[in-house]
mmCIF file of C-alpha atoms and ligand atoms in Angstrom:
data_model
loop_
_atom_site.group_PDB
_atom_site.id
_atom_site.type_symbol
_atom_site.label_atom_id
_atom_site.label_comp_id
_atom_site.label_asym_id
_atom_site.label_seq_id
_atom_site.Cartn_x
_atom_site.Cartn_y
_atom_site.Cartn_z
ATOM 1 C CA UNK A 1 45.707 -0.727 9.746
ATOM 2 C CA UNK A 2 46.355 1.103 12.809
ATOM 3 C CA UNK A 3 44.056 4.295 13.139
ATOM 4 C CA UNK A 4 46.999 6.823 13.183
ATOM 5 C CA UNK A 5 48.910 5.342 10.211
ATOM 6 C CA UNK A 6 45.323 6.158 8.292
ATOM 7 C CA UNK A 7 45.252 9.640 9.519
ATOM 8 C CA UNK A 8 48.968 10.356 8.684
ATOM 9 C CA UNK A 9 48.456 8.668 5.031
ATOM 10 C CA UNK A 10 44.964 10.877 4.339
ATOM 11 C CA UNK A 11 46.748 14.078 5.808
ATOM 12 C CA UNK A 12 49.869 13.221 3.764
ATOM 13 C CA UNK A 13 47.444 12.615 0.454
ATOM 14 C CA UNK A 14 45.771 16.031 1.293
ATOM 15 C CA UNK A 15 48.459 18.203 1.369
ATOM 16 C CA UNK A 16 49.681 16.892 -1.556
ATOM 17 C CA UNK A 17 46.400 17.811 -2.879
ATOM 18 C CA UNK A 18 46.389 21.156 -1.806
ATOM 19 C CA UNK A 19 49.787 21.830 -3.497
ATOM 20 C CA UNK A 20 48.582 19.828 -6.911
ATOM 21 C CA UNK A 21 45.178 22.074 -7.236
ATOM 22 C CA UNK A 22 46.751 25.618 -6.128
ATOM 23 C CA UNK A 23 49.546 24.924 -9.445
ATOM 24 C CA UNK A 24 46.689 23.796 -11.868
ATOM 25 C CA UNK A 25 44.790 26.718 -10.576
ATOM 26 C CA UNK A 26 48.413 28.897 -11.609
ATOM 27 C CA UNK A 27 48.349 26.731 -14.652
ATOM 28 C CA UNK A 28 45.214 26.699 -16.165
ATOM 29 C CA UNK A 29 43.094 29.413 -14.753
ATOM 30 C CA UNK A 30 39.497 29.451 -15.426
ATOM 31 C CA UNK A 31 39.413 33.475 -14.137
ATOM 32 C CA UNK A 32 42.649 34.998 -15.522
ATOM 33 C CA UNK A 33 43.665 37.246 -12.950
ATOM 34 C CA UNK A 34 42.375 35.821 -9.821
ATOM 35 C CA UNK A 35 44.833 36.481 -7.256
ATOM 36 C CA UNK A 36 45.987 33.791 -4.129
ATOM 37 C CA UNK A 37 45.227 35.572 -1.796
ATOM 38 C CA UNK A 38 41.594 37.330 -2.938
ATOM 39 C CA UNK A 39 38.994 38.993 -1.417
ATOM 40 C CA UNK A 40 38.063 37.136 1.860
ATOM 41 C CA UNK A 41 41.039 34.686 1.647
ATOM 42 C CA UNK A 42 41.323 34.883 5.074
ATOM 43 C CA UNK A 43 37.921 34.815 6.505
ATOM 44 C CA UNK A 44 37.944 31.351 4.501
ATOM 45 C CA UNK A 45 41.046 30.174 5.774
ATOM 46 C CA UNK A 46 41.284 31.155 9.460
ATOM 47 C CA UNK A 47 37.747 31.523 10.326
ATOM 48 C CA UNK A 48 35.920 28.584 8.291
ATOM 49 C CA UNK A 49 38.581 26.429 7.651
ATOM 50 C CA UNK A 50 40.677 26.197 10.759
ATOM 51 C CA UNK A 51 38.687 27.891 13.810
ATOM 52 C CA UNK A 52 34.626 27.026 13.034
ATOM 53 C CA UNK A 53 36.165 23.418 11.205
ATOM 54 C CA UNK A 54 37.981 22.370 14.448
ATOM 55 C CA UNK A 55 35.319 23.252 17.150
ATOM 56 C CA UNK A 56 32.463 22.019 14.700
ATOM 57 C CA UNK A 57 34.324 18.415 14.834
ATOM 58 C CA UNK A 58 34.390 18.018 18.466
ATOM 59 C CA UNK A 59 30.698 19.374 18.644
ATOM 60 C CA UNK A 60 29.227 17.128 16.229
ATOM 61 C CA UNK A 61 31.433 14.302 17.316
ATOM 62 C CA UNK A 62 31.556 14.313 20.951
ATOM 63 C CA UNK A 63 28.213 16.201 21.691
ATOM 64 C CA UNK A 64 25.842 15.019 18.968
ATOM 65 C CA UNK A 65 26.621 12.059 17.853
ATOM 66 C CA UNK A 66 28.218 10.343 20.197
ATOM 67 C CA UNK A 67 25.217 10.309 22.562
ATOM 68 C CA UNK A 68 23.321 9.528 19.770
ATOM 69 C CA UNK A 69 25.607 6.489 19.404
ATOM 70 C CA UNK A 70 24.658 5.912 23.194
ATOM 71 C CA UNK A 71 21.262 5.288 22.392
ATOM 72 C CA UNK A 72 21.090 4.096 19.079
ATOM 73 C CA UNK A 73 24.111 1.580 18.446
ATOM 74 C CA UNK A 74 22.905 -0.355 15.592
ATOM 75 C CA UNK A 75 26.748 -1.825 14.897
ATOM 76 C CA UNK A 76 26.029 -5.118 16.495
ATOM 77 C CA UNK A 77 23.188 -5.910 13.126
ATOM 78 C CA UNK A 78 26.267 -5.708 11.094
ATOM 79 C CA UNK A 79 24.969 -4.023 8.376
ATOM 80 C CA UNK A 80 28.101 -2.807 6.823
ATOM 81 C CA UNK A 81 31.054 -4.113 8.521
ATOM 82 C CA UNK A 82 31.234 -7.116 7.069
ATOM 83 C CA UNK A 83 31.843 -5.193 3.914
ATOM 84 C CA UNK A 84 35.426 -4.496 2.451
ATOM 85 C CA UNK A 85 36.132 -1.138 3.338
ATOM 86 C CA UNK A 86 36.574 0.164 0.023
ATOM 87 C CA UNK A 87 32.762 -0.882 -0.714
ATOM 88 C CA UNK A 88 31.857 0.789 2.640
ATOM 89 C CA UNK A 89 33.514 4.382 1.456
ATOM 90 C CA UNK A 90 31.636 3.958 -1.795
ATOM 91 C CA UNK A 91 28.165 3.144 -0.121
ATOM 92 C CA UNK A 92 28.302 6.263 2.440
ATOM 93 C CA UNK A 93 30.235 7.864 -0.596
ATOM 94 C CA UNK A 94 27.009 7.374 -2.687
ATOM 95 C CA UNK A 95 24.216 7.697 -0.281
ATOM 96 C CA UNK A 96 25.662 10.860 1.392
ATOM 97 C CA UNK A 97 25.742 12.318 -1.859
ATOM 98 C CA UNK A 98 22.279 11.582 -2.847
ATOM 99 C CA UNK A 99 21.052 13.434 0.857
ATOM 100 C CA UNK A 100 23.640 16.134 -0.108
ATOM 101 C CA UNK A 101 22.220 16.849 -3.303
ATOM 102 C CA UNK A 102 18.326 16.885 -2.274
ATOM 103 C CA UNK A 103 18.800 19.143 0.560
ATOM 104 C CA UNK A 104 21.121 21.653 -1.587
ATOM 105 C CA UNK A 105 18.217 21.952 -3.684
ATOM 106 C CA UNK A 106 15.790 22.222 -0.986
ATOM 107 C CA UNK A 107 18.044 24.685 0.611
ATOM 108 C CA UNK A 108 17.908 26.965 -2.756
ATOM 109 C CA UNK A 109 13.839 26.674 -2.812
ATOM 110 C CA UNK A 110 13.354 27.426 1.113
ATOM 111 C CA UNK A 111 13.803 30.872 2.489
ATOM 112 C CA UNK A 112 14.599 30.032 5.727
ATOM 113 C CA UNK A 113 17.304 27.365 4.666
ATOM 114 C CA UNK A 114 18.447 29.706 2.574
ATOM 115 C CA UNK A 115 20.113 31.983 5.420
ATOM 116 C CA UNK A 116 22.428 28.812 6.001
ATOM 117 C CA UNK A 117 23.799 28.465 2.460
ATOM 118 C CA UNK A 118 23.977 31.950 1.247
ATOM 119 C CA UNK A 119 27.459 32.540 2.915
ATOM 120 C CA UNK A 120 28.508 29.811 0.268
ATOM 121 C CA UNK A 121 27.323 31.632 -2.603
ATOM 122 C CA UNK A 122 28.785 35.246 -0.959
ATOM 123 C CA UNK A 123 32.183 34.688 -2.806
ATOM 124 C CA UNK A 124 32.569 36.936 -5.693
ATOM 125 C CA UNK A 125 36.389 35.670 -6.328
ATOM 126 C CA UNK A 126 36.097 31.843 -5.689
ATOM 127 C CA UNK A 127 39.000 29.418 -6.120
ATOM 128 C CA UNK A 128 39.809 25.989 -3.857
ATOM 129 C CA UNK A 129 39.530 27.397 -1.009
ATOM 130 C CA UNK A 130 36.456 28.735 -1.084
ATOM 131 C CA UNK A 131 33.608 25.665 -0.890
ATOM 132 C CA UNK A 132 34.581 25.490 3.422
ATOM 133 C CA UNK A 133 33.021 28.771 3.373
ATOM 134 C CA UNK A 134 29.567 27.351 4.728
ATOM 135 C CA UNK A 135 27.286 28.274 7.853
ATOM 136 C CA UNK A 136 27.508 26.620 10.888
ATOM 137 C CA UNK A 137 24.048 25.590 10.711
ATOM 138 C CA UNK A 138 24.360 24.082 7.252
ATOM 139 C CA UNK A 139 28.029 22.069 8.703
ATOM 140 C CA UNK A 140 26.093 20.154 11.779
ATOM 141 C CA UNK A 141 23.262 19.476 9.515
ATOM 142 C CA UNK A 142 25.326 18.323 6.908
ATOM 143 C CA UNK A 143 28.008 16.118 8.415
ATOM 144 C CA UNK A 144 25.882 15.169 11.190
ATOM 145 C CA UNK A 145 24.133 13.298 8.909
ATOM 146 C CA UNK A 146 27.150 12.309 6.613
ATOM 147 C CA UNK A 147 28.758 10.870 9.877
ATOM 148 C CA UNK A 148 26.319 9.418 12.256
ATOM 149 C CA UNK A 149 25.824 6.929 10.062
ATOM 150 C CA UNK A 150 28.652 5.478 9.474
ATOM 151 C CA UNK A 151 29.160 5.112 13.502
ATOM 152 C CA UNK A 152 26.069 3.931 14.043
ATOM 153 C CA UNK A 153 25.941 0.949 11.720
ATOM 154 C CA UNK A 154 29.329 -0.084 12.724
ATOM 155 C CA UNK A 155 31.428 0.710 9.415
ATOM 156 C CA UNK A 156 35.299 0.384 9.721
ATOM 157 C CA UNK A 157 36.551 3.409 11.335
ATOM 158 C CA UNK A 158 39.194 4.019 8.452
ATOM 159 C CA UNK A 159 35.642 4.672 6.838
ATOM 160 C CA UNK A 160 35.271 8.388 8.658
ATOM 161 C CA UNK A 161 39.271 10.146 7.789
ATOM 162 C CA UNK A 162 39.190 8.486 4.225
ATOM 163 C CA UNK A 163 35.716 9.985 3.159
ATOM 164 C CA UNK A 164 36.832 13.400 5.129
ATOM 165 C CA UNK A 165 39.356 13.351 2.574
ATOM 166 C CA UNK A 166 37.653 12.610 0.093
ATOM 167 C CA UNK A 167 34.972 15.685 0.882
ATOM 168 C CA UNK A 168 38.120 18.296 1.034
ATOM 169 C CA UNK A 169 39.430 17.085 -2.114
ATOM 170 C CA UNK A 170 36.180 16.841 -3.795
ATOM 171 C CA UNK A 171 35.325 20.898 -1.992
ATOM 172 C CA UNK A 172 38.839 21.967 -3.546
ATOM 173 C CA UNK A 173 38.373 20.341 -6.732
ATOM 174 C CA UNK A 174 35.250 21.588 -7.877
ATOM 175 C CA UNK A 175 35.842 25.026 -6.332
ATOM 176 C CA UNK A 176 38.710 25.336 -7.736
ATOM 177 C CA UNK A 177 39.454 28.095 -10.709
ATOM 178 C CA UNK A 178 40.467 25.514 -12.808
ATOM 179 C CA UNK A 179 40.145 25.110 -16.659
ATOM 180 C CA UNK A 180 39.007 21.570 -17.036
ATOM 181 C CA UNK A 181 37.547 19.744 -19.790
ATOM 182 C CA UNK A 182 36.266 16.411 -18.346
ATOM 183 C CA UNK A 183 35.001 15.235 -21.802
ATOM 184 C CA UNK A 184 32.405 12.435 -20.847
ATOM 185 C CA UNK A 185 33.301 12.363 -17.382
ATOM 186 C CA UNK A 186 31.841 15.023 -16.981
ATOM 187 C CA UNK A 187 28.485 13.497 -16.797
ATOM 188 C CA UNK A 188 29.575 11.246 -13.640
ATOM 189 C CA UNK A 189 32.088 13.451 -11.894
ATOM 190 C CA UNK A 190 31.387 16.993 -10.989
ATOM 191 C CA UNK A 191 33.751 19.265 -11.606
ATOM 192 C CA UNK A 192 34.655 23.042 -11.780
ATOM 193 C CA UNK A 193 33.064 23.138 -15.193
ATOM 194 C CA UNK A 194 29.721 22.912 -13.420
ATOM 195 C CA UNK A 195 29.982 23.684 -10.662
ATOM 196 C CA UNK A 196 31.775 27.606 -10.683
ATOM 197 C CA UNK A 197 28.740 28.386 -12.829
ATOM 198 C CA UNK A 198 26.818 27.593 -9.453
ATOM 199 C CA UNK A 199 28.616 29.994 -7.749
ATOM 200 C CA UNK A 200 27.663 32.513 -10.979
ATOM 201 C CA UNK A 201 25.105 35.316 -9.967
ATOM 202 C CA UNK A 202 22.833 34.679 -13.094
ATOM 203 C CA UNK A 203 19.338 33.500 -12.561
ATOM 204 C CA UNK A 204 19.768 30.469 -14.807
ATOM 205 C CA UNK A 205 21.577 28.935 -12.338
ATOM 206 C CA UNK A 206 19.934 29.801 -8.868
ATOM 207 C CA UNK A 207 18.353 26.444 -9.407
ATOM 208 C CA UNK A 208 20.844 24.354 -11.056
ATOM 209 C CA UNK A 209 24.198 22.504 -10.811
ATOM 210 C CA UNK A 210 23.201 21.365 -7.203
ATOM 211 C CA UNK A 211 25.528 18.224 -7.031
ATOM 212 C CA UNK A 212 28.498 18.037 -5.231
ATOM 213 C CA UNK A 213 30.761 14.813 -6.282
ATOM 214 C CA UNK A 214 28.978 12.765 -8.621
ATOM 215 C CA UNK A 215 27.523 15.341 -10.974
ATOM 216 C CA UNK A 216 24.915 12.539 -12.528
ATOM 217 C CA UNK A 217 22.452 13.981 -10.185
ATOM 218 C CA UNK A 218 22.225 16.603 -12.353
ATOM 219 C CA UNK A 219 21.642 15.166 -15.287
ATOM 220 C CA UNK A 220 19.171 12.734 -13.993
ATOM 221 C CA UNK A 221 17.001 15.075 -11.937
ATOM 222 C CA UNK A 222 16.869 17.422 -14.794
ATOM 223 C CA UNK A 223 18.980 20.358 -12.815
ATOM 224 C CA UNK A 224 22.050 21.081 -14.994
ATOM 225 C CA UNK A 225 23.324 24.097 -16.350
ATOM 226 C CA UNK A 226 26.014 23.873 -18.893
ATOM 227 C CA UNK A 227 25.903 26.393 -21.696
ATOM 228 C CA UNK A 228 29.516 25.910 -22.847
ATOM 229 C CA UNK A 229 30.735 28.629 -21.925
ATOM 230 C CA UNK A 230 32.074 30.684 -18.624
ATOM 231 C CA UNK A 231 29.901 33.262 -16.490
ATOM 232 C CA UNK A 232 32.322 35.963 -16.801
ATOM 233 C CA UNK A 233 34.956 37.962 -15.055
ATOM 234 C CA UNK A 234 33.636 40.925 -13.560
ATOM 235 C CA UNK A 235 32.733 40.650 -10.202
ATOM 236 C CA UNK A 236 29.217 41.288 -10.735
ATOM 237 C CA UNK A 237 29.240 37.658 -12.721
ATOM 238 C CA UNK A 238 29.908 36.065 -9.121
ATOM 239 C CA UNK A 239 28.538 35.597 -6.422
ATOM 240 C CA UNK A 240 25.354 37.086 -4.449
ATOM 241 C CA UNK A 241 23.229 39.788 -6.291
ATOM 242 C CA UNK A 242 22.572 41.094 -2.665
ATOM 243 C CA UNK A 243 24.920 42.815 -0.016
ATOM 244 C CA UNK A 244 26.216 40.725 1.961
ATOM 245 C CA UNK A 245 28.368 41.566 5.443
ATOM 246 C CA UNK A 246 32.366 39.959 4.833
ATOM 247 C CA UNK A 247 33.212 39.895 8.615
ATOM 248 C CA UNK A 248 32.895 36.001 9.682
ATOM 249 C CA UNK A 249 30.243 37.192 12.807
ATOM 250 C CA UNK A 250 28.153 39.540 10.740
ATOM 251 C CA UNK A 251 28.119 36.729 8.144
ATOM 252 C CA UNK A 252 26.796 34.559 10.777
ATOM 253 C CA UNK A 253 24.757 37.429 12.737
ATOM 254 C CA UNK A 254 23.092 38.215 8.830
ATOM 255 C CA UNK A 255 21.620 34.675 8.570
ATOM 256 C CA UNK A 256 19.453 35.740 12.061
ATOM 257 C CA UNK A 257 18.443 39.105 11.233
ATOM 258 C CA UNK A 258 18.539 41.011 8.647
ATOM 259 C CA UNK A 259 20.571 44.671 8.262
ATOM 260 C CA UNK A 260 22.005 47.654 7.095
ATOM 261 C CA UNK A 261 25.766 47.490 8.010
ATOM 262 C CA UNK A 262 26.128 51.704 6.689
ATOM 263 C CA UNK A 263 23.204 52.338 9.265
ATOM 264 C CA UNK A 264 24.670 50.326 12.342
ATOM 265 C CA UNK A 265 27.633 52.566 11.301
ATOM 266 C CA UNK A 266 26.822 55.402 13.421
ATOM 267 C CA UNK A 267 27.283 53.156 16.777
ATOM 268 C CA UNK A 268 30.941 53.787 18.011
ATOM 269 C CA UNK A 269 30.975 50.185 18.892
ATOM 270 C CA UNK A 270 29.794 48.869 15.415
ATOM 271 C CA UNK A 271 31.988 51.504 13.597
ATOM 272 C CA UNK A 272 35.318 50.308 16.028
ATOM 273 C CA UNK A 273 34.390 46.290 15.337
ATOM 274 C CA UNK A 274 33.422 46.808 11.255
ATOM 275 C CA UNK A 275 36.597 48.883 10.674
ATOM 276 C CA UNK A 276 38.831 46.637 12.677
ATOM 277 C CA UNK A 277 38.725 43.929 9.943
ATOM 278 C CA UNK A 278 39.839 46.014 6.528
ATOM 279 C CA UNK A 279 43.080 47.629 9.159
ATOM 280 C CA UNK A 280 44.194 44.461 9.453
ATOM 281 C CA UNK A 281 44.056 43.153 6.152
ATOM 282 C CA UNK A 282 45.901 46.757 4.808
ATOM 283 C CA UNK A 283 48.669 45.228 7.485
ATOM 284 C CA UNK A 284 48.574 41.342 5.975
ATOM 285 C CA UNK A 285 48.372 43.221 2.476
ATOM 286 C CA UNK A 286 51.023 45.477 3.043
ATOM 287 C CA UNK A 287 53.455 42.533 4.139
ATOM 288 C CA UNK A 288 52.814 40.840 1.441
ATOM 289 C CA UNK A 289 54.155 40.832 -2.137
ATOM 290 C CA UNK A 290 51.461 43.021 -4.482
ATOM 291 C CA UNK A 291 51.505 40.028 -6.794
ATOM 292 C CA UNK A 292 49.636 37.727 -4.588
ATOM 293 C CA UNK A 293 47.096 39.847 -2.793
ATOM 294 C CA UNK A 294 43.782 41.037 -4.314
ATOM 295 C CA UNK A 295 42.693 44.346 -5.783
ATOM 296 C CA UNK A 296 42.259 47.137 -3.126
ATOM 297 C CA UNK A 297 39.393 46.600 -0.799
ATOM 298 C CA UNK A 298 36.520 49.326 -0.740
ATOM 299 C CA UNK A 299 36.940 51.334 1.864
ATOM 300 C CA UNK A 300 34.073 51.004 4.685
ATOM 301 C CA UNK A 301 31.920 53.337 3.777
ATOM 302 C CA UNK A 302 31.905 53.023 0.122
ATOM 303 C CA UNK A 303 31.524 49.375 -0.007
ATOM 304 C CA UNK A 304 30.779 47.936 -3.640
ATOM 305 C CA UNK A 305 26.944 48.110 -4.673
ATOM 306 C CA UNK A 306 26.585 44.731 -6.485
ATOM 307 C CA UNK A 307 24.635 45.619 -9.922
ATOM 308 C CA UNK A 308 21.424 43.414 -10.187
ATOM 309 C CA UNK A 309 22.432 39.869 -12.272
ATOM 310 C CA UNK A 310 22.858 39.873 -15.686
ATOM 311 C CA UNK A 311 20.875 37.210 -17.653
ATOM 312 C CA UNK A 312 21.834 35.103 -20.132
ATOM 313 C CA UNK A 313 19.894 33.963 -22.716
ATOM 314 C CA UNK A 314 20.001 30.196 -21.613
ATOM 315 C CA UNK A 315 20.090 27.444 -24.099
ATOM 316 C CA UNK A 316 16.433 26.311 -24.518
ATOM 317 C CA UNK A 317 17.102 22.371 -22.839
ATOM 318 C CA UNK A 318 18.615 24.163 -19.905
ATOM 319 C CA UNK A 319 16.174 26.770 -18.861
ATOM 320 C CA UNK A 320 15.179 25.472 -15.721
ATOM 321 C CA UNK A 321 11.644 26.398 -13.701
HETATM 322 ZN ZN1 LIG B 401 24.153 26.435 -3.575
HETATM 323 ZN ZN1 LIG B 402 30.134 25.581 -3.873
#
């Protein structure tokens, strides 16, 4: 099949995708209340999704590796490409998912990988949009090696737009604030059942629910989390137990050095740039009907103090060292 008819059929699948998990969300709500367009909305849709997404795929591509294809061109051993192609997206399917889930962990357990993936975890109000909220660093790690594979050894190129679609349905999926009950499946496929309470600012959970499509991971490395019930609605329930900057730069500036965004306040320069952000979303919020936008947003100087995390008493199988 011609390259382009692939890329029109996984785009077409996608949308349709996008429009299918944005009604369930309407339909069956895990967070009553959440609203479309929430807190940081934007940051996840301009900045992550469309601006770092697009330059990220031509620097990873073109500039790592496709001299790393130059050099290391394995295609002609035929280790996959002999396969059909459906057993080729289920092999990089499987393996990437295995890396995927041992360096989430690792990432949770390291404090210097850590500064990649908190801006995953800074989302107090997440829904489908909000797993392509990740660090640059973390993205060329990640899909370098979820790629460079699959070039190197030769797999069909249908292989590289059908598992990208498969990752963005997967990310939407299991973001998504959806009330699911996947029954037994639940123990194969992961799924917003396990994987919002990841995104849950408890301690119970800072080491669990690491898995990001097949949630058997999990369950065989002894790292779920599933107490049956949901983390919670109030904000303090979500996300980081830290402050944590919600401009896309300081976000990425944070991860490099630590600091006090009320302190830097007293620079005109910092005070013109951190302001800048909450005047234009009063504009976008203003345009838009009340309905769909989010709550007010603090005011700069009186940004929210996040309350330490509350702890559950976990059941006793889950409590996890
Ligand atoms: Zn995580
Ligand atoms: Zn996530």
């Amino acid at each position: 099949m011609p390259q382009q008819q692939v890329l029109t059929i996984t785009s077409t699948i996608l949308f349709c995708w996008i429009a299918f998990i944005i009604a369930w969300e309407r339909i069956s709500p895990y967070r009553k209340g959440l609203k479309f367009f929430r807190e940081g909305f934007w940051i996840d849709l301009v900045w992550y999704t469309l601006i770092q997404s697009y330059f990220l795929k031509i620097m990873i591509f073109d500039y790592i590796i496709a001299p790393m294809q130059r050099h290391w061109d394995l295609s002609e051993f035929h280790f996959v490409s002999n396969w059909p192609v459906a057993v080729q997206v289920l092999f990089f399917l499987f393996t990437h998912d295995l890396y995927i889930y041992l360096f989430h962990r690792f990432q949770h357990s390291n404090k210097f990988f850590w500064r990649f993936h908190e801006a995953h975890h800074s989302g107090k109000e997440v829904d489908f949009l909000a797993g392509s909220r990740s660090h640059i660093v973390e993205i060329i790690i990640n899909q370098t090696i979820e790629f460079a594979p699959i070039i190197l050894l030769g797999a069909d190129p249908m292989v590289i737009p059908i598992k990208a679609m498969l990752d963005a349905m997967f990310g939407m999926f299991i973001h998504g604030n959806i009330k699911v009950n996947m029954g037994k499946l639940k123990y194969i496929i992961n799924s917003p059942e396990l994987h919002l309470w990841h995104h849950a600012n408890y301690i119970e959970v800072f080491h669990a629910n690491f898995a990001t499509k097949f949630s058997f991971w999990d369950y065989l490395f002894k790292s779920v989390y599933d107490p049956g019930h949901a983390p919670g609605d109030k904000p303090e329930n979500w996300g980081l137990h830290y402050d944590y900057p919600r401009d896309y730069f300081l976000q990425h500036a944070f991860s490099v050095k630590r600091f006090d965004e009320q302190k830097l306040l007293k620079y005109k320069w910092f005070s013109w740039y951190y302001n800048l952000r909450p005047r234009l979303m009063s504009i976008i919020d203003k345009a838009l009907p009340a309905k769909l936008t989010t709550a007010k947003q603090a005011a700069p100087n009186q940004e929210n103090k996040v309350p330490e995390p509350v702890a559950l008493v976990p059941q006793e199988e889950n409590i996890l060292q």
